[in-house]
PDB file of C-alpha atoms in Angstrom:
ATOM      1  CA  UNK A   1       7.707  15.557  18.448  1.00  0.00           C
ATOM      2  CA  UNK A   2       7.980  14.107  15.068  1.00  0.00           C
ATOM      3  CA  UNK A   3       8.058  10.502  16.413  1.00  0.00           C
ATOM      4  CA  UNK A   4       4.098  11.061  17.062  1.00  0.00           C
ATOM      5  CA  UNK A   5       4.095  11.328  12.733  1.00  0.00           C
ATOM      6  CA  UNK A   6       5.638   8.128  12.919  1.00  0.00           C
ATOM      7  CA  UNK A   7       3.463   6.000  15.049  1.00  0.00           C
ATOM      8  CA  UNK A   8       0.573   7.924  13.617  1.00  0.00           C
ATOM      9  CA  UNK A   9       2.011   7.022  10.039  1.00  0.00           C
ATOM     10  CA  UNK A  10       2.868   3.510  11.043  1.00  0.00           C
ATOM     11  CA  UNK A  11      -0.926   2.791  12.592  1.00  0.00           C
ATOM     12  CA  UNK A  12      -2.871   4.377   9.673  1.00  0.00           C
ATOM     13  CA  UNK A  13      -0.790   2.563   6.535  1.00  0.00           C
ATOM     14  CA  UNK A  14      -1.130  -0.616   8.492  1.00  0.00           C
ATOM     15  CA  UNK A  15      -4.602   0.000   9.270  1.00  0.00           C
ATOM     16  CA  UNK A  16      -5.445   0.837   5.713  1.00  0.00           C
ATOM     17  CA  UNK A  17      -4.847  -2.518   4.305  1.00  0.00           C
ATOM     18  CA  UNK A  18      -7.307  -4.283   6.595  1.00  0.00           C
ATOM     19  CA  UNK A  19     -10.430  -2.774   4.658  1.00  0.00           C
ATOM     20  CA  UNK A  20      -8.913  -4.279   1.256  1.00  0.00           C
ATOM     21  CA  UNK A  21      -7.943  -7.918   3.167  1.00  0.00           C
ATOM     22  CA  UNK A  22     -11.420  -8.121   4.285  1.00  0.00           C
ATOM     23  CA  UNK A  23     -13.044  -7.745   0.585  1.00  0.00           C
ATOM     24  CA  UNK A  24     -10.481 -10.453  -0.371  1.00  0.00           C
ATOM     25  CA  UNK A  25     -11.112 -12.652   2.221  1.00  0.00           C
ATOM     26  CA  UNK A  26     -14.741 -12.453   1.189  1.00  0.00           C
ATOM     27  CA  UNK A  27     -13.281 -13.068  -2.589  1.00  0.00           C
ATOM     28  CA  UNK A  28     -13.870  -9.857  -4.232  1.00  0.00           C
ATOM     29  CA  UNK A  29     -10.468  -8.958  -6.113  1.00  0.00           C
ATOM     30  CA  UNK A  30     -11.390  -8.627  -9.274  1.00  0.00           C
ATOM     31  CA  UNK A  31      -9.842  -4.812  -9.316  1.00  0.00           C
ATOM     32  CA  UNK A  32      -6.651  -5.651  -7.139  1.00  0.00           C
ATOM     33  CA  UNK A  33      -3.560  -5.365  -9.171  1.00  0.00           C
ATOM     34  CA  UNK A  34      -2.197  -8.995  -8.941  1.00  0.00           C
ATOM     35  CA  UNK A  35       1.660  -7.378 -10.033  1.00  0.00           C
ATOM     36  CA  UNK A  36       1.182  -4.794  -7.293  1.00  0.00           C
ATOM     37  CA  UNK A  37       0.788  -6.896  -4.234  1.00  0.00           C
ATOM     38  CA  UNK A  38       3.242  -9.375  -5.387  1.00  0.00           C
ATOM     39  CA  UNK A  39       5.728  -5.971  -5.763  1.00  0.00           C
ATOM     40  CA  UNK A  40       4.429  -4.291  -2.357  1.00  0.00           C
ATOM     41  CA  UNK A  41       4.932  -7.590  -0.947  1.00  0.00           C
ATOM     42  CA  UNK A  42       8.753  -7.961  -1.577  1.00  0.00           C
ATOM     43  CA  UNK A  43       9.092  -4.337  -0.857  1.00  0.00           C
ATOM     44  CA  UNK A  44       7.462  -4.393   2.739  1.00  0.00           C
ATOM     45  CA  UNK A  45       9.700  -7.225   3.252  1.00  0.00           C
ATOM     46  CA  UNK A  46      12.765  -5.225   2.280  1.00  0.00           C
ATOM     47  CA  UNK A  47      11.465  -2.611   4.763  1.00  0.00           C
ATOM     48  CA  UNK A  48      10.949  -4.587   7.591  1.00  0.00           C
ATOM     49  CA  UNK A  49      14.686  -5.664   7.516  1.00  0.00           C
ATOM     50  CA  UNK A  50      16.038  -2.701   6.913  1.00  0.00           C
ATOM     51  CA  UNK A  51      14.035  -1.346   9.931  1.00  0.00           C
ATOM     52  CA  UNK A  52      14.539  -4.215  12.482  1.00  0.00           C
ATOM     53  CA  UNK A  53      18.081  -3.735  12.052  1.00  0.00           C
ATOM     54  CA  UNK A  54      18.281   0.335  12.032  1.00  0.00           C
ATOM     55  CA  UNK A  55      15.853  -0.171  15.702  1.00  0.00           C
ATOM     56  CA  UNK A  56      13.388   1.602  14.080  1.00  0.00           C
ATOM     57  CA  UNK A  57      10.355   0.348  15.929  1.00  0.00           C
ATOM     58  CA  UNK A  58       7.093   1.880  14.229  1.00  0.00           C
ATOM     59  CA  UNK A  59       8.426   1.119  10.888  1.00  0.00           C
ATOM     60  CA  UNK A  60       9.443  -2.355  11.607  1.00  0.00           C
ATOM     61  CA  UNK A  61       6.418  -3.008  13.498  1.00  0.00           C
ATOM     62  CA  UNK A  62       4.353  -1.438  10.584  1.00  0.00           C
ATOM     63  CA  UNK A  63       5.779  -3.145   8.001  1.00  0.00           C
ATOM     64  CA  UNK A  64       6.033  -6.474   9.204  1.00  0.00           C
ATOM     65  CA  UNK A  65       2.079  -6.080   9.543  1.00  0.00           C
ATOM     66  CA  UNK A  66       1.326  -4.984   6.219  1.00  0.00           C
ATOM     67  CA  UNK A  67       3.740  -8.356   5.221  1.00  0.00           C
ATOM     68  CA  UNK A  68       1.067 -10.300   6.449  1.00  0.00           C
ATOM     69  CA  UNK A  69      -2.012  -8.051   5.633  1.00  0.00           C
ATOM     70  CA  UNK A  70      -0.379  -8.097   1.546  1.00  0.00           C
ATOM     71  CA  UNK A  71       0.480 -11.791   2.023  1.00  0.00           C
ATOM     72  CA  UNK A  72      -3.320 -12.328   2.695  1.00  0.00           C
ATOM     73  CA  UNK A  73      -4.473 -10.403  -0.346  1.00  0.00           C
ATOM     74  CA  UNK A  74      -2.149 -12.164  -2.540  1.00  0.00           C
ATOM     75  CA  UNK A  75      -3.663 -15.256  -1.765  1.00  0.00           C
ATOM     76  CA  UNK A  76      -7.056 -14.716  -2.490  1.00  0.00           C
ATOM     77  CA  UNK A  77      -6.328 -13.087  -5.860  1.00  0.00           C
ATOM     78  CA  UNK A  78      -4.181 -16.064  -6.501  1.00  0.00           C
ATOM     79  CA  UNK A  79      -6.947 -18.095  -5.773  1.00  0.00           C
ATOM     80  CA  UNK A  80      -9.668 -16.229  -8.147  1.00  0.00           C
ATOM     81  CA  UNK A  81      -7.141 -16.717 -10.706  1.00  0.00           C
ATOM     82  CA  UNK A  82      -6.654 -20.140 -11.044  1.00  0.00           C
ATOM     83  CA  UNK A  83     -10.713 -20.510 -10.444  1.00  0.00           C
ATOM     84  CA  UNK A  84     -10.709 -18.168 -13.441  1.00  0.00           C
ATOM     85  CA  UNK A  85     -12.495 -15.516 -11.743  1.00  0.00           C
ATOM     86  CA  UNK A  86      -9.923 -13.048 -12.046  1.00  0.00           C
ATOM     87  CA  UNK A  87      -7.223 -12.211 -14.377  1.00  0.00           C
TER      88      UNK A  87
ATOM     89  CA  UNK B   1      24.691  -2.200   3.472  1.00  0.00           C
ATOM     90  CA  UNK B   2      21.541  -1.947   5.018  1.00  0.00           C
ATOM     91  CA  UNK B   3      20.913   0.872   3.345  1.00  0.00           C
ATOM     92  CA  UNK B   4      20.882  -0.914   0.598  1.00  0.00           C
ATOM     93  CA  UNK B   5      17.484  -3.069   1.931  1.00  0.00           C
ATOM     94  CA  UNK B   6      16.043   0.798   2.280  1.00  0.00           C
ATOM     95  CA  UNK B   7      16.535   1.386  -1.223  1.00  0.00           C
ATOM     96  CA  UNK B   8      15.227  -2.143  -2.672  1.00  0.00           C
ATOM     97  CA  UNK B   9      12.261  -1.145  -0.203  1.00  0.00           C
ATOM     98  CA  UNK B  10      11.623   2.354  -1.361  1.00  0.00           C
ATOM     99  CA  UNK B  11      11.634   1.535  -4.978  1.00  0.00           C
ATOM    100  CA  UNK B  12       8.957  -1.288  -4.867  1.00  0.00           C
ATOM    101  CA  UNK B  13       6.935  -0.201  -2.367  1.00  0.00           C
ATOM    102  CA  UNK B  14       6.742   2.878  -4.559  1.00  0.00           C
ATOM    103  CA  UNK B  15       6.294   1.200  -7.982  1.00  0.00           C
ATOM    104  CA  UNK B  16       3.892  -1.262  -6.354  1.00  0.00           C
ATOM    105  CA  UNK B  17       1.044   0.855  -7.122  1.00  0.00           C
ATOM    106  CA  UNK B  18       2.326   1.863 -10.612  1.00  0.00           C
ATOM    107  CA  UNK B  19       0.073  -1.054 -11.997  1.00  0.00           C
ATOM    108  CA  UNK B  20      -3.231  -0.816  -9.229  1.00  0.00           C
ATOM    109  CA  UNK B  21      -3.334   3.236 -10.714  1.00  0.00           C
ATOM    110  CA  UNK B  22      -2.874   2.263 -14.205  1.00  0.00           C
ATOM    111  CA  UNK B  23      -5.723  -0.178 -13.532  1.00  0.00           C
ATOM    112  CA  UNK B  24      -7.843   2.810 -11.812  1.00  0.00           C
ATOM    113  CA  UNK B  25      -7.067   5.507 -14.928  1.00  0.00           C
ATOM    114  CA  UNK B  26      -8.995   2.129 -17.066  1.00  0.00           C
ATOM    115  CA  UNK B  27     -11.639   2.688 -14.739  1.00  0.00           C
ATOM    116  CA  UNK B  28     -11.351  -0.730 -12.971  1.00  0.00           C
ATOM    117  CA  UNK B  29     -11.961   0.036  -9.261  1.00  0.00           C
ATOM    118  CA  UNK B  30     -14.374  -2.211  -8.794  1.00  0.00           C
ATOM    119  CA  UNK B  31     -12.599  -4.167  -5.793  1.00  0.00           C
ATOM    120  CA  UNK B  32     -10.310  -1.659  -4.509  1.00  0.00           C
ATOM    121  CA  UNK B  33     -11.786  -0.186  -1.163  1.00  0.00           C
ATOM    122  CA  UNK B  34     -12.096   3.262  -0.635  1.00  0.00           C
ATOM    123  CA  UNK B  35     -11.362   3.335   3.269  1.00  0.00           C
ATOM    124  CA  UNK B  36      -8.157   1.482   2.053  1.00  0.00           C
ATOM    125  CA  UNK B  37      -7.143   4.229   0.084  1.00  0.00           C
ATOM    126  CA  UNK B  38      -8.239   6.998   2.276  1.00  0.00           C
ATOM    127  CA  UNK B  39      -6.136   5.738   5.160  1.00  0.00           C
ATOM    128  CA  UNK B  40      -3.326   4.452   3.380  1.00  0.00           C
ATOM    129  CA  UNK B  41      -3.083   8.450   2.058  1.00  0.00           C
ATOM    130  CA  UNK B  42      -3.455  10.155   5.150  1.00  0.00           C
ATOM    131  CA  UNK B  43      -0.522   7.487   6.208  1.00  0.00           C
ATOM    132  CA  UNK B  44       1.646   8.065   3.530  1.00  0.00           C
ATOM    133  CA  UNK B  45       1.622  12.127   3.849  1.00  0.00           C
ATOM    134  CA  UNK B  46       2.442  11.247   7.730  1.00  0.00           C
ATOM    135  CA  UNK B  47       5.304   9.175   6.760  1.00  0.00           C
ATOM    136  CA  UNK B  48       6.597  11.952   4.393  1.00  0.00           C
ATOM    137  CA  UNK B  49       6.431  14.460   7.195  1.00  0.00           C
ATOM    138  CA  UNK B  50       8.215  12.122   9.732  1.00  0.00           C
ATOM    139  CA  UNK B  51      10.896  11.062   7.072  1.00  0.00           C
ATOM    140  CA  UNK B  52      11.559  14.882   5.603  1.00  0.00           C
ATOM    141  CA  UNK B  53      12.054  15.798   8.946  1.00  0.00           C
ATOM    142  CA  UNK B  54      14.378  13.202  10.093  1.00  0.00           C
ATOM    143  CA  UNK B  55      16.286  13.146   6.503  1.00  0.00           C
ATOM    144  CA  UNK B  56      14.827  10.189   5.874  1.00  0.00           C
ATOM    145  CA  UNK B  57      15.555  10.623   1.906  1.00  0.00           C
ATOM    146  CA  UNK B  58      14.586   7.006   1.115  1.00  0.00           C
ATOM    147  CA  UNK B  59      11.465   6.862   3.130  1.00  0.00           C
ATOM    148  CA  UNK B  60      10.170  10.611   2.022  1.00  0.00           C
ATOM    149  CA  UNK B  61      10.962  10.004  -1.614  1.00  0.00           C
ATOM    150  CA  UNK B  62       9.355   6.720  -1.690  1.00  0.00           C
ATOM    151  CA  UNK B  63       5.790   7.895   0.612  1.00  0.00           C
ATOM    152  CA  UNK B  64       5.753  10.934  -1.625  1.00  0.00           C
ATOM    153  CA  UNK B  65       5.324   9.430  -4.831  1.00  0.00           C
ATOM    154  CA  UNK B  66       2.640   6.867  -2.759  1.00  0.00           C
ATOM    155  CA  UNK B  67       1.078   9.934  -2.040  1.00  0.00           C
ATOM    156  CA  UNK B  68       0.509  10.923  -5.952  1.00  0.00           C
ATOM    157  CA  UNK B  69      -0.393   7.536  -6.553  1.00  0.00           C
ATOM    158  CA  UNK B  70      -3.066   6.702  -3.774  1.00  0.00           C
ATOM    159  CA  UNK B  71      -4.590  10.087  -4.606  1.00  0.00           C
ATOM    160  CA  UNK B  72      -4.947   8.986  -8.487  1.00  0.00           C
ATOM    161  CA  UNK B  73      -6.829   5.694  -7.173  1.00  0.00           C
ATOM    162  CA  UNK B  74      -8.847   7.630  -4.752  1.00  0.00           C
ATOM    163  CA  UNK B  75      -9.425   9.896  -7.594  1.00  0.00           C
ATOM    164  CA  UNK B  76     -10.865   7.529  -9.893  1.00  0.00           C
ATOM    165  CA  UNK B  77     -12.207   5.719  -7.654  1.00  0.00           C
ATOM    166  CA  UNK B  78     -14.421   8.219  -5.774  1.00  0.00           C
ATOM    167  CA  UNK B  79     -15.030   9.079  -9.645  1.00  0.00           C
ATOM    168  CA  UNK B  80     -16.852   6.040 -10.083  1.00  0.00           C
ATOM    169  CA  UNK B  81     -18.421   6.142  -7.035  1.00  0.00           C
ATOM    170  CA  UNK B  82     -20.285   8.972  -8.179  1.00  0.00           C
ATOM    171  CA  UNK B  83     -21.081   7.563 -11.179  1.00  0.00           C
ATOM    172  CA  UNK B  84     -22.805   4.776  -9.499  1.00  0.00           C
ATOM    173  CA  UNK B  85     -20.528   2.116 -10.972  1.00  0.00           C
ATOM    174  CA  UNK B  86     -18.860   1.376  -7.619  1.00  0.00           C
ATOM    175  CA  UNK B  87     -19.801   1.413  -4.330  1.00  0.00           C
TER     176      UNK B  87
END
Protein backbone atom coordinates (compact mmCIF):
# COMPACT_ATOMS: atom_id res chain seq x y z
CA UNK A 1 0.00 0.00 0.00
CA UNK A 2 2.70 2.38 0.82
CA UNK A 3 4.46 1.84 -2.56
CA UNK A 4 1.43 4.07 -4.07
CA UNK A 5 3.29 7.09 -1.57
CA UNK A 6 6.20 6.30 -3.45
CA UNK A 7 5.29 6.59 -7.04
CA UNK A 8 2.99 9.37 -5.99
CA UNK A 9 6.11 11.00 -4.19
CA UNK A 10 8.44 10.15 -7.01
CA UNK A 11 5.91 11.80 -9.88
CA UNK A 12 5.10 15.01 -7.92
CA UNK A 13 8.99 16.00 -6.78
CA UNK A 14 9.94 15.27 -10.34
CA UNK A 15 7.10 17.06 -11.67
CA UNK A 16 7.73 20.05 -9.49
CA UNK A 17 10.93 21.06 -11.02
CA UNK A 18 9.53 21.39 -14.53
CA UNK A 19 7.60 24.74 -13.62
CA UNK A 20 11.08 26.27 -12.34
CA UNK A 21 13.13 24.72 -15.69
CA UNK A 22 10.67 26.38 -17.82
CA UNK A 23 11.19 30.07 -16.22
CA UNK A 24 14.93 29.31 -16.72
CA UNK A 25 14.77 28.21 -19.99
CA UNK A 26 12.96 31.44 -20.74
CA UNK A 27 16.01 33.16 -18.61
CA UNK A 28 14.34 34.32 -15.57
CA UNK A 29 16.67 33.16 -12.55
CA UNK A 30 17.39 35.99 -10.99
CA UNK A 31 15.85 34.44 -7.50
CA UNK A 32 17.27 30.79 -8.01
CA UNK A 33 19.88 30.03 -5.49
CA UNK A 34 22.95 29.39 -7.78
CA UNK A 35 24.71 27.26 -4.45
CA UNK A 36 21.46 25.33 -4.17
CA UNK A 37 21.15 23.72 -7.52
CA UNK A 38 24.77 23.14 -7.78
CA UNK A 39 24.21 21.23 -4.05
CA UNK A 40 20.74 19.52 -5.12
CA UNK A 41 22.53 18.60 -8.13
CA UNK A 42 25.34 16.43 -6.55
CA UNK A 43 22.85 15.22 -4.09
CA UNK A 44 20.22 13.83 -6.69
CA UNK A 45 23.16 12.27 -8.19
CA UNK A 46 24.14 10.56 -4.95
CA UNK A 47 20.50 9.38 -4.83
CA UNK A 48 20.15 8.00 -8.02
CA UNK A 49 23.11 5.58 -7.30
CA UNK A 50 22.27 4.68 -4.22
CA UNK A 51 18.78 3.78 -5.61
CA UNK A 52 19.75 2.00 -8.91
CA UNK A 53 21.75 -0.23 -6.91
CA UNK A 54 19.23 -0.88 -3.77
CA UNK A 55 16.38 -1.71 -7.07
CA UNK A 56 14.52 0.92 -5.86
CA UNK A 57 12.66 1.89 -8.99
CA UNK A 58 10.52 5.17 -8.24
CA UNK A 59 13.38 6.69 -6.50
CA UNK A 60 15.91 5.93 -9.08
CA UNK A 61 13.64 6.79 -11.78
CA UNK A 62 12.76 10.08 -9.88
CA UNK A 63 15.93 11.13 -9.22
CA UNK A 64 17.69 10.53 -12.24
CA UNK A 65 14.91 13.00 -13.70
CA UNK A 66 15.31 15.73 -11.42
CA UNK A 67 19.42 15.18 -12.45
CA UNK A 68 18.51 16.43 -15.62
CA UNK A 69 15.60 18.86 -14.73
CA UNK A 70 18.52 20.61 -11.95
CA UNK A 71 21.21 20.15 -14.62
CA UNK A 72 18.98 22.40 -16.90
CA UNK A 73 18.47 25.10 -14.30
CA UNK A 74 22.03 25.25 -13.53
CA UNK A 75 22.78 26.16 -16.86
CA UNK A 76 20.74 28.97 -17.42
CA UNK A 77 21.70 30.63 -14.12
CA UNK A 78 25.22 29.97 -15.15
CA UNK A 79 24.55 31.64 -18.16
CA UNK A 80 22.83 34.97 -16.59
CA UNK A 81 25.86 35.08 -14.59
CA UNK A 82 28.54 35.42 -16.78
CA UNK A 83 26.07 37.87 -18.99
CA UNK A 84 25.96 39.68 -15.64
CA UNK A 85 22.37 39.39 -15.27
CA UNK A 86 22.44 37.49 -12.24
CA UNK A 87 24.60 37.14 -9.30
CA UNK B 1 28.72 1.02 1.43
CA UNK B 2 25.95 2.09 -0.46
CA UNK B 3 24.53 3.34 2.29
CA UNK B 4 26.97 5.53 2.40
CA UNK B 5 25.72 7.24 -1.28
CA UNK B 6 22.18 7.50 0.86
CA UNK B 7 23.73 9.55 3.35
CA UNK B 8 25.93 11.94 0.96
CA UNK B 9 22.35 12.14 -0.79
CA UNK B 10 20.24 12.95 2.19
CA UNK B 11 22.48 15.59 3.50
CA UNK B 12 22.67 17.75 0.27
CA UNK B 13 19.58 17.25 -1.05
CA UNK B 14 18.49 18.54 2.34
CA UNK B 15 20.93 21.48 2.72
CA UNK B 16 20.33 22.32 -0.94
CA UNK B 17 17.62 24.58 -0.08
CA UNK B 18 19.37 26.01 3.03
CA UNK B 19 20.57 28.94 0.69
CA UNK B 20 17.15 29.26 -1.92
CA UNK B 21 15.15 29.85 1.86
CA UNK B 22 17.69 32.12 3.17
CA UNK B 23 17.27 33.95 -0.15
CA UNK B 24 13.25 33.83 0.33
CA UNK B 25 13.42 35.13 4.31
CA UNK B 26 15.48 38.42 2.15
CA UNK B 27 12.44 38.55 0.28
CA UNK B 28 14.01 37.55 -3.10
CA UNK B 29 11.40 35.26 -4.74
CA UNK B 30 11.21 36.90 -7.63
CA UNK B 31 12.13 33.80 -9.98
CA UNK B 32 11.26 30.97 -7.87
CA UNK B 33 7.84 29.45 -9.14
CA UNK B 34 5.17 28.85 -6.96
CA UNK B 35 3.72 25.58 -8.68
CA UNK B 36 7.41 24.44 -8.15
CA UNK B 37 7.15 24.77 -4.65
CA UNK B 38 3.67 23.63 -4.17
CA UNK B 39 4.38 20.29 -5.81
CA UNK B 40 7.73 19.75 -4.71
CA UNK B 41 5.90 20.00 -0.92
CA UNK B 42 3.11 17.86 -1.43
CA UNK B 43 6.10 15.41 -2.82
CA UNK B 44 8.28 15.71 -0.10
CA UNK B 45 5.47 14.98 2.76
CA UNK B 46 4.71 11.79 0.37
CA UNK B 47 8.22 10.74 0.47
CA UNK B 48 8.29 11.15 4.32
CA UNK B 49 5.24 8.97 4.64
CA UNK B 50 6.64 6.24 2.26
CA UNK B 51 10.17 6.38 3.94
CA UNK B 52 8.77 6.46 7.85
CA UNK B 53 6.90 3.64 6.95
CA UNK B 54 9.44 1.55 5.33
CA UNK B 55 12.30 2.75 7.95
CA UNK B 56 13.65 4.60 5.49
CA UNK B 57 15.67 6.83 8.21
CA UNK B 58 17.81 8.53 5.54
CA UNK B 59 15.10 9.31 3.12
CA UNK B 60 12.41 10.51 6.00
CA UNK B 61 14.99 12.60 7.79
CA UNK B 62 16.20 14.19 4.73
CA UNK B 63 12.23 14.90 2.97
CA UNK B 64 11.28 16.12 6.41
CA UNK B 65 13.51 18.87 6.82
CA UNK B 66 12.60 19.61 2.73
CA UNK B 67 9.34 19.80 4.02
CA UNK B 68 10.20 22.82 6.61
CA UNK B 69 12.14 24.31 4.04
CA UNK B 70 9.79 24.33 0.88
CA UNK B 71 7.07 25.54 3.24
CA UNK B 72 9.40 28.67 4.34
CA UNK B 73 9.80 29.48 0.43
CA UNK B 74 6.20 28.93 -0.21
CA UNK B 75 5.71 31.04 2.76
CA UNK B 76 7.48 33.97 1.64
CA UNK B 77 6.80 33.56 -1.44
CA UNK B 78 2.97 33.45 -1.45
CA UNK B 79 3.87 36.50 1.01
CA UNK B 80 4.97 38.47 -1.76
CA UNK B 81 2.53 37.40 -3.93
CA UNK B 82 0.12 39.14 -1.95
CA UNK B 83 1.97 41.99 -1.72
CA UNK B 84 1.96 42.37 -5.39
CA UNK B 85 5.75 42.17 -5.69
CA UNK B 86 5.64 38.73 -7.36
CA UNK B 87 3.51 37.07 -9.45
Amino acid sequence: MWDVASIIAAVLTTVSFVPQALKAVQGNTKSVSLWMFIIFAIGVVCWSIYAISNGLIALAFSNSIATVLAGIILTFKIKNIRKGIDV
